[in-house]
XYZ file of C-alpha atoms in Angstrom:
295
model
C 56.046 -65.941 0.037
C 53.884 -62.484 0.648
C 55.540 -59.465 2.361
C 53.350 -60.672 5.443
C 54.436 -64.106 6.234
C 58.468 -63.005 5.604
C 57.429 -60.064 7.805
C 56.546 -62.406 10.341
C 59.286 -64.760 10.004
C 61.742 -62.686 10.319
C 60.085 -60.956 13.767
C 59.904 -65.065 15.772
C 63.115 -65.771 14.568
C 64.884 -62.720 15.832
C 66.743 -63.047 19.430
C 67.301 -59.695 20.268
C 66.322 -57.811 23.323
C 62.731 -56.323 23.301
C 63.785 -52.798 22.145
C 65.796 -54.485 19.583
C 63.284 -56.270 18.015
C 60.945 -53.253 18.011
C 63.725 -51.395 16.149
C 63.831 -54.077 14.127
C 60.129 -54.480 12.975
C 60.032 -50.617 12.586
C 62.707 -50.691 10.141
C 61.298 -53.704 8.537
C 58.202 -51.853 8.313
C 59.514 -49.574 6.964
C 61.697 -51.353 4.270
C 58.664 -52.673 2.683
C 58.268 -52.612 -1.194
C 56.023 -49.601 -2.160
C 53.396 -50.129 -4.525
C 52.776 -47.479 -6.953
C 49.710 -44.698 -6.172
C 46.366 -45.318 -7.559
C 42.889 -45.056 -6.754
C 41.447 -47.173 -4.057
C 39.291 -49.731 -4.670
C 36.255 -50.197 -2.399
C 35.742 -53.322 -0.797
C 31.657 -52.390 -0.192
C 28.891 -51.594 -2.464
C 27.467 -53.435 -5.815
C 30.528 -55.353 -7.225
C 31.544 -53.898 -11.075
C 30.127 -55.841 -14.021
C 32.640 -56.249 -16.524
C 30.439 -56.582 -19.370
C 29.932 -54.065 -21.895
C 26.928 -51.409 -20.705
C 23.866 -51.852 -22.406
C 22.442 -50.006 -25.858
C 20.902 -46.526 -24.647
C 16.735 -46.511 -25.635
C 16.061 -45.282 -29.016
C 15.424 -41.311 -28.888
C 11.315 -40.961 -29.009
C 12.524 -38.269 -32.001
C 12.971 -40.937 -34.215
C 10.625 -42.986 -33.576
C 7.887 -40.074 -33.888
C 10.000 -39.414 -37.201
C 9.331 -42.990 -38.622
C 5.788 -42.720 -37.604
C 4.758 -39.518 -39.087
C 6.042 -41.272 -42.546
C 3.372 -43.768 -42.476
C 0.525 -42.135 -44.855
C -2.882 -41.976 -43.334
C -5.579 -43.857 -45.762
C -7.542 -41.612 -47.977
C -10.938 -40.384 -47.300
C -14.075 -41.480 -49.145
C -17.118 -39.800 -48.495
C -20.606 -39.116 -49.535
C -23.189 -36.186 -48.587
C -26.466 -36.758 -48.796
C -29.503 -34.425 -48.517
C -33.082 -33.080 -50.242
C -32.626 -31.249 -53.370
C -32.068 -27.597 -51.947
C -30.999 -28.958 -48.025
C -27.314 -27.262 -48.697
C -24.956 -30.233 -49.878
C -23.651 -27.446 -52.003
C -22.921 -24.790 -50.152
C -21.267 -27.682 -46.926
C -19.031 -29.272 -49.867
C -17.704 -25.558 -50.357
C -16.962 -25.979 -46.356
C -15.502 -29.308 -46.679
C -13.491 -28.508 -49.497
C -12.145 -25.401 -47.873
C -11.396 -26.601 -44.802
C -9.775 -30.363 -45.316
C -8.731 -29.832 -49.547
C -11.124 -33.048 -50.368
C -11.848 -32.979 -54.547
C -15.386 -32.454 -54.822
C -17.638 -34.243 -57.163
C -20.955 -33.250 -58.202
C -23.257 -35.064 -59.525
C -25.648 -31.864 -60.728
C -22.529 -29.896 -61.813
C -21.528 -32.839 -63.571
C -24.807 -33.288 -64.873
C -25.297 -29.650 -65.837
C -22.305 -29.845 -67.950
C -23.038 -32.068 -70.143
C -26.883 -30.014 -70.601
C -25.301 -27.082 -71.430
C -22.558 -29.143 -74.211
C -25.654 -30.767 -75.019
C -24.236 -34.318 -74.801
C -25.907 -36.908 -75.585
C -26.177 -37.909 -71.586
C -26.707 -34.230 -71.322
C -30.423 -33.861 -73.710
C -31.409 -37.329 -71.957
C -30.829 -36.193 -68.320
C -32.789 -33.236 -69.346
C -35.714 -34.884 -70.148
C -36.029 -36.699 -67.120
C -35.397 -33.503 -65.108
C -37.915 -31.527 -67.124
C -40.847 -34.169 -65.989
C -39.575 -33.442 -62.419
C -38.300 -37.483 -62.591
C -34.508 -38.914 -61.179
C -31.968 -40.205 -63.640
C -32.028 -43.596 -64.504
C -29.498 -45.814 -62.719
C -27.262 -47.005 -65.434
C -27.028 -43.438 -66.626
C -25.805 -41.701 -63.724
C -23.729 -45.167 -62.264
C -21.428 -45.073 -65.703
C -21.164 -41.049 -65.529
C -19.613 -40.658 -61.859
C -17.909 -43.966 -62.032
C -15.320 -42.705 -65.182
C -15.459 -39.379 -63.272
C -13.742 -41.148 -60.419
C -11.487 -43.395 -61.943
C -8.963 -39.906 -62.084
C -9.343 -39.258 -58.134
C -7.824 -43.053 -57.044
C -5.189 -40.793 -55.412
C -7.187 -38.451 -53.949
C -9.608 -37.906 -50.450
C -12.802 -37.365 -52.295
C -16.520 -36.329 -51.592
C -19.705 -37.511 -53.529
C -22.493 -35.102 -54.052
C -25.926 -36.053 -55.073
C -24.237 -39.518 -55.441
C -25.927 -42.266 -54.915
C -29.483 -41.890 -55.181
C -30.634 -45.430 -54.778
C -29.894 -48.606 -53.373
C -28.073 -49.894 -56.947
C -25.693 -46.822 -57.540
C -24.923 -47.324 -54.335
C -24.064 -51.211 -54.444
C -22.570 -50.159 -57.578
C -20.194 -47.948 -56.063
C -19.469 -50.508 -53.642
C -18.191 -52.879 -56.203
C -15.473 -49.954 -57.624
C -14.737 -48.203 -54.255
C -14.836 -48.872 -50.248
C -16.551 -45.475 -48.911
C -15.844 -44.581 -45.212
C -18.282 -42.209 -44.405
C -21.956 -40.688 -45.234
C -22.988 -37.213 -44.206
C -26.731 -37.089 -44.096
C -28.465 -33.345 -44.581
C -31.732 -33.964 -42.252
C -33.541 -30.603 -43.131
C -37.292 -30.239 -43.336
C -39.086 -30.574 -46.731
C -40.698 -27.202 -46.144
C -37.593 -25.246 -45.492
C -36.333 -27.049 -48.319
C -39.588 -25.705 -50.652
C -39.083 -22.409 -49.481
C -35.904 -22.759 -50.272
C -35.797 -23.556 -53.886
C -38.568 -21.281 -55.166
C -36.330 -18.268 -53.528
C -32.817 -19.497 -55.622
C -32.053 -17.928 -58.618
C -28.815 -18.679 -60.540
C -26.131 -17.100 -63.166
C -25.845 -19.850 -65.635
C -22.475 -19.072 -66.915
C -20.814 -19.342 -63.869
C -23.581 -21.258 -61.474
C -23.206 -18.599 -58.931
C -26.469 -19.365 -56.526
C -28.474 -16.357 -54.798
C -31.563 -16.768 -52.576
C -34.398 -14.090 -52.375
C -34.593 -14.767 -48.898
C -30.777 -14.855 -46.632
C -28.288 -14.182 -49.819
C -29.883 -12.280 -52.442
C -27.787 -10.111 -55.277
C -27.123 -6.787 -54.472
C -29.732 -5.667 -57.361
C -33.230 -8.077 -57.817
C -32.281 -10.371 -60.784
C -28.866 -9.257 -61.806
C -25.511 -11.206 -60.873
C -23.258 -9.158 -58.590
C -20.156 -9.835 -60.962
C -21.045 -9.383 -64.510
C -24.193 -8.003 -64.285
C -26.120 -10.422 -66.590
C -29.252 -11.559 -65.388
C -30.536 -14.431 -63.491
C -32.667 -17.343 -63.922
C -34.757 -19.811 -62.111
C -34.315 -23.175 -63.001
C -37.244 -25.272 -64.436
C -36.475 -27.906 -61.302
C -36.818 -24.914 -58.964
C -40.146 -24.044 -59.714
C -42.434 -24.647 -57.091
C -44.119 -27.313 -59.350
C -41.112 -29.308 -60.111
C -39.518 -28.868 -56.431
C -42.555 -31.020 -55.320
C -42.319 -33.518 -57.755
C -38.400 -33.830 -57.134
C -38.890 -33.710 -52.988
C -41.531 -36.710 -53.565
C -39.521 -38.685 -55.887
C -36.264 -37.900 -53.140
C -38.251 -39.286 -50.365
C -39.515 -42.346 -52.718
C -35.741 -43.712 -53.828
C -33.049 -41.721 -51.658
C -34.515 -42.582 -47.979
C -33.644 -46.336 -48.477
C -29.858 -45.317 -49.077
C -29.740 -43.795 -45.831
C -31.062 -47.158 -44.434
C -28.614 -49.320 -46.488
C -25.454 -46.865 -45.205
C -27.224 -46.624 -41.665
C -26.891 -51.187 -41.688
C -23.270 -50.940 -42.684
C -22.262 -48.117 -39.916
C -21.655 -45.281 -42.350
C -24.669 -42.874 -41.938
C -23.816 -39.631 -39.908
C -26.853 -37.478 -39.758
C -27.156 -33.467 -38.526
C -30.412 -32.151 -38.457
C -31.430 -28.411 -38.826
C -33.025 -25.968 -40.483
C -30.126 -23.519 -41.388
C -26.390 -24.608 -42.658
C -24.065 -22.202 -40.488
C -25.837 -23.834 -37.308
C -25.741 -27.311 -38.956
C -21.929 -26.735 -40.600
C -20.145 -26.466 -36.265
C -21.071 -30.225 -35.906
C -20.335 -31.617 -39.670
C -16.634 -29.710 -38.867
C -16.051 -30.910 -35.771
C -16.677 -34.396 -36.814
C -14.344 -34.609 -39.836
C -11.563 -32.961 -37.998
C -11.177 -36.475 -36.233
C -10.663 -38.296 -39.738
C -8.861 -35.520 -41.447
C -6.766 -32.266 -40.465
C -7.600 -28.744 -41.602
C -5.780 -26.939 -44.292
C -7.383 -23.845 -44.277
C -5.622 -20.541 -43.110
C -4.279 -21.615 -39.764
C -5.252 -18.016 -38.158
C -8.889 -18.316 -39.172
C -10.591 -17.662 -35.639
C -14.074 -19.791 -36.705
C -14.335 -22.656 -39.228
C -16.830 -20.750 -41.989
């Protein structure tokens, strides 16, 4: 029986006088069993869940953490362009800026001339008539070239030239982007017949915006310069005509599959702003991190 109900009992059953029995239930009060202190439980509010709480959300740290380890696919691009528009002097850009590897198909070319390869004495004969190398020719050269750059974000230069390099290259390699070099064939002849060279080293001066320091010598060693036979004004025609002839319907077979990105101009530092801009969304920069102006 509670404390209550014997509390109770014991107050109807009692026959004393009304003071009595108010003695009575005072002392009865105050003879009840004590309970020991604690804190008071509420009898309002949301009732206590005994269950165990719930996992706290994952810390965004980590999951940023597991997400920067994914590795972003590798870059494969071309740049296209006239003979003379500036594909070399933008790859310089491009390799500065975002650390591609940078493959040439003149350099490569030029090589083998001056080891005087067999590829090398019959690329220079089709050069010499002002003529592009034949397809099979320049597909096998760039394709071993590349076979040692799997790993590697990678641009093409001079590379492909017609429609079968570049279904050829298709076959080996899935390229992501093409950066077309729209510059005028006149600026382009004007150009050319200004550039002089220093063959030992391919170090490139123009008459016109970057000449040497003295007329015909090479700033560095001071051995003279040359003209190439394909810059002569001759040969820069012939090689502009035969561009125009098999190179414009590789821009149209990129331009079907989504790949062709073209900047126009006539001068590279006011075409290079845009080609920067646009490959900082598909790679980041690694140049100097204080350089004020992407050059």
């Amino acid at each position: 029986m509670s404390f209550g109900r014997t509390l109770l009992k014991r107050w109807t059953t009692c026959s004393c006088s009304q003071s009595s029995r108010e003695a009575t239930a005072v002392f009865l009060w105050e003879d009840r069993p004590r309970l020991p202190a604690g804190p008071r439980r509420r009898s309002w509010g949301k009732r206590r869940s005994c269950r165990a709480p719930a996992r706290p959300p994952r810390r965004p740290e980590r999951q940023e953490s597991r997400s920067s380890m994914v590795v972003s696919p590798l870059l494969r691009a071309v740049i296209m362009g006239p003979p003379g528009s500036g594909k070399g002097t933008v790859s310089a850009r491009i390799i500065k800026h975002f650390g591609v590897k940078h493959l040439s198909s003149g350099d490569l070319l030029r090589d083998n001339m001056q080891k005087k390869t067999e590829v090398g004495i019959l690329a220079k004969s089709y050069i010499d008539q002002g003529r592009l190398i034949p397809d099979d020719i320049m597909t096998q050269l760039m394709l071993t070239e590349l076979k040692g750059l799997d790993q590697y974000n990678w641009l093409l230069d001079g590379f492909p030239r017609t429609v079968a390099q570049a279904e050829a290259l298709d076959k080996e390699c899935h390229v992501d982007t093409v950066i077309d070099l729209d510059v005028p064939f006149e600026t382009i002849k004007c150009r050319l017949t200004a550039r002089w060279i220093h063959p030992a080293s391919g170090r490139v001066y123009n008459l016109e915006f970057s000449p040497p320091k003295v007329q015909g010598i090479d700033d560095i060693t001071g051995e003279p310069l040359v003209q190439r036979d394909d810059d002569k004004p001759e040969t820069v025609s012939r090689r502009l005509q035969a561009y125009d002839a098999q190179t414009k319907p590789v821009l149209e077979y990129y331009r079907e599959k989504g790949l062709l990105k073209s900047f126009s101009g006539t001068e590279t530092n006011k075409i290079w702003p845009h080609i920067y801009a646009f490959l900082q969304t598909k790679l980041p920069d690694v140049s100097q991190k204080n350089a004020a102006t992407p050059r």
